[in-house]
XYZ file of C-alpha atoms in Angstrom:
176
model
C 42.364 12.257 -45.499
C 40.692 11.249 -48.652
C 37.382 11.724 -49.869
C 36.776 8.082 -49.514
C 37.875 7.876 -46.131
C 35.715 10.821 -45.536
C 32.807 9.613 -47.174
C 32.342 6.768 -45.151
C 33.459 8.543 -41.660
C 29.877 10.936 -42.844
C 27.631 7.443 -43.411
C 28.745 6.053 -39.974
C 28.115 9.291 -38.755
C 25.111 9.519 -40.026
C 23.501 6.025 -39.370
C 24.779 7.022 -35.291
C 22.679 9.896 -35.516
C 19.392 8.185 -36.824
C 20.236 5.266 -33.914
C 20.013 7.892 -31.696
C 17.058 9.742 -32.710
C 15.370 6.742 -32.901
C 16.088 5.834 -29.307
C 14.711 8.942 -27.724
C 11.710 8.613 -29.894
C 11.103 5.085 -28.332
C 11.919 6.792 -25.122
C 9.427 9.571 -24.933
C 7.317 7.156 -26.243
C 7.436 4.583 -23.481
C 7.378 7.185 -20.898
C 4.062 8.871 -22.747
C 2.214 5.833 -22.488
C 3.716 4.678 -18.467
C 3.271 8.606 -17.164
C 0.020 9.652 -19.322
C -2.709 8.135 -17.962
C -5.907 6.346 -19.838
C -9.194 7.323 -19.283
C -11.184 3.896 -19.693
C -14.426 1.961 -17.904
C -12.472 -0.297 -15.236
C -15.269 -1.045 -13.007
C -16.873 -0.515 -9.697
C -14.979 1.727 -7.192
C -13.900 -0.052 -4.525
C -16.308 -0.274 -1.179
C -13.867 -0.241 1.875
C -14.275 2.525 4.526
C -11.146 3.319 6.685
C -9.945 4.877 9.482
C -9.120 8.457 8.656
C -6.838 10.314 10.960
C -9.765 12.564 12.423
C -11.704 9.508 13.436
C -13.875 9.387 11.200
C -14.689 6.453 8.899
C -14.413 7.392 5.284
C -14.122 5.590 1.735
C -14.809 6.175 -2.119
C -18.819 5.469 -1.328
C -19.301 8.160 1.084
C -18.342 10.897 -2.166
C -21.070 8.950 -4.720
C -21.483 11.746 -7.070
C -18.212 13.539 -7.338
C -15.237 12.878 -8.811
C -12.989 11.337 -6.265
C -8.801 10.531 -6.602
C -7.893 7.765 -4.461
C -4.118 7.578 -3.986
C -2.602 4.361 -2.077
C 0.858 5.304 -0.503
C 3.463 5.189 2.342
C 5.462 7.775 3.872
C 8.292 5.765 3.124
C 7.758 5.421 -0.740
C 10.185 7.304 -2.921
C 7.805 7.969 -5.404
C 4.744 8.713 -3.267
C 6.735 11.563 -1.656
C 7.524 12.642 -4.736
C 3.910 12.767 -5.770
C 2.836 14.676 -2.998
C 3.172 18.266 -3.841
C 1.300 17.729 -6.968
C -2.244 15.908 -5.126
C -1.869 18.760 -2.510
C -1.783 21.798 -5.168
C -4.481 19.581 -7.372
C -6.717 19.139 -4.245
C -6.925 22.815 -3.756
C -7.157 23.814 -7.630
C -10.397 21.329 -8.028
C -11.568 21.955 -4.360
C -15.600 21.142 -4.268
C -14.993 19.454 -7.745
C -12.912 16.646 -6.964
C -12.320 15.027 -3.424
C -9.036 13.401 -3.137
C -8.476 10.198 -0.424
C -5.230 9.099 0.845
C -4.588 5.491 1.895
C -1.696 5.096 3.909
C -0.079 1.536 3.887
C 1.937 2.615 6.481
C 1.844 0.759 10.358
C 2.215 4.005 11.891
C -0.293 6.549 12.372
C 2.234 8.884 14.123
C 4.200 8.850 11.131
C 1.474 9.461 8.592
C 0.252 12.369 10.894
C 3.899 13.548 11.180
C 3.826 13.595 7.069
C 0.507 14.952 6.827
C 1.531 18.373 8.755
C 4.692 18.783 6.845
C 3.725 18.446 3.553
C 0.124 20.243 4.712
C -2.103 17.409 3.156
C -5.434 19.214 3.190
C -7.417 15.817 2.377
C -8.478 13.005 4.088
C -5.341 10.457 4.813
C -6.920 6.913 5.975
C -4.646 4.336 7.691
C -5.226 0.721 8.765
C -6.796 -2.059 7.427
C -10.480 -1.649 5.581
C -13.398 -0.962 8.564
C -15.342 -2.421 5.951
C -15.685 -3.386 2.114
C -12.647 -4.697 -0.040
C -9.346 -2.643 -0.342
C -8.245 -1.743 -3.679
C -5.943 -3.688 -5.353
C -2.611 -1.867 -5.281
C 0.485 -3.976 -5.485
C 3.070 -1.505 -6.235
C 3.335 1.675 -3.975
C 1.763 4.249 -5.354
C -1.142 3.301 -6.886
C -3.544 5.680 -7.485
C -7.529 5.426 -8.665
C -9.746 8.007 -10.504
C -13.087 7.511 -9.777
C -15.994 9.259 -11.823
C -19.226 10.665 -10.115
C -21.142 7.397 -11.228
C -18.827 5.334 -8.960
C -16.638 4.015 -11.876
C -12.932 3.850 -11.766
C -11.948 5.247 -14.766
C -7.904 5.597 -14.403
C -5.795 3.141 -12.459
C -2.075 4.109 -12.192
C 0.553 2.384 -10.770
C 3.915 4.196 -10.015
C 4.417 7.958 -10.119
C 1.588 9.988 -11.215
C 2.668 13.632 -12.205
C 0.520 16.253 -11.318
C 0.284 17.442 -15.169
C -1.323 14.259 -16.500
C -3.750 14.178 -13.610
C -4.931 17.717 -13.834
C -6.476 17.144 -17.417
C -7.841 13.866 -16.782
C -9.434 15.864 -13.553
C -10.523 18.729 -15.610
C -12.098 16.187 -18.052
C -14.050 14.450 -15.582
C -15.146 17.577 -13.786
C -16.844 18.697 -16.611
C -18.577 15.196 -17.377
């Protein structure tokens, strides 16, 4: 081969290897700013009270003063199940800190009771349709609130939420 020939196999070679770099730079950057979430002012929490698998009728109002995660979901949601193990090991880390609400969109209270016990949920799951007040908005399964002690939302997420990027927006608020 001649040096010319070689030469120019090295730029091509070269320019593929910055094309590539570059691509997983734009990659970890889009996923850093879809997973990572924003602490910002978004507004009022929302007011609805549900149905919570215990009977009682619970919402974001009745935990005014703490720091509350609200996490919309189905048992049937890829992503939601994914979720799970993270909201269940964050709930106990920032028990008495930080109350954490499921709301099932599911039809079927068997089945959210049936997902409760095996993934050992240890916070309130509410099902059904609002008692009272307006749902939050959540068109794409999971979408999950974080709501500061004043009653603010101050992170909405939609799609998976890994437990990593929630714990220090929850140690963050926690101290607030």
């Amino acid at each position: 081969m001649s040096r010319r020939r070689w030469r120019d196999r090295t730029r091509a070679g070269r320019a593929w290897i910055v094309a590539e770099w570059v691509l997983v730079v734009a990659v970890v950057a889009f996923a850093a700013h879809r997973l990572v979430p924003r602490l910002g002012d978004l507004g009022p929490a929302p007011d609805a009270r549900y149905r919570a698998l215990d009977g009682q009728t619970l919402g974001p109002p009745d935990f005014r003063g703490q720091v509350v995660v609200l996490n919309v979901w189905a048992t049937w949601c890829p992503p939601c199940v994914v979720e799970t193990p993270g909201f269940v090991d964050l709930s106990r880390e920032f028990a008495g800190r930080v109350q954490f609400l499921g709301v099932s969109a599911d039809d079927d209270p068997a089945a959210v009771r049936a997902f409760v016990a095996r993934h050992g949920v240890p916070y309130p799951v509410l099902v059904g349709p609002p008692v009272t007040g307006t749902p939050p908005p959540a068109d794409v399964l999971p979408t999950t609130l974080v709501i500061d002690r004043l009653g603010r939302v101050r992170v909405r997420h939609e799609g998976l939420l890994v437990e990593p990027a929630l714990r220090r927006v929850l140690r963050r608020l926690a101290r607030e």
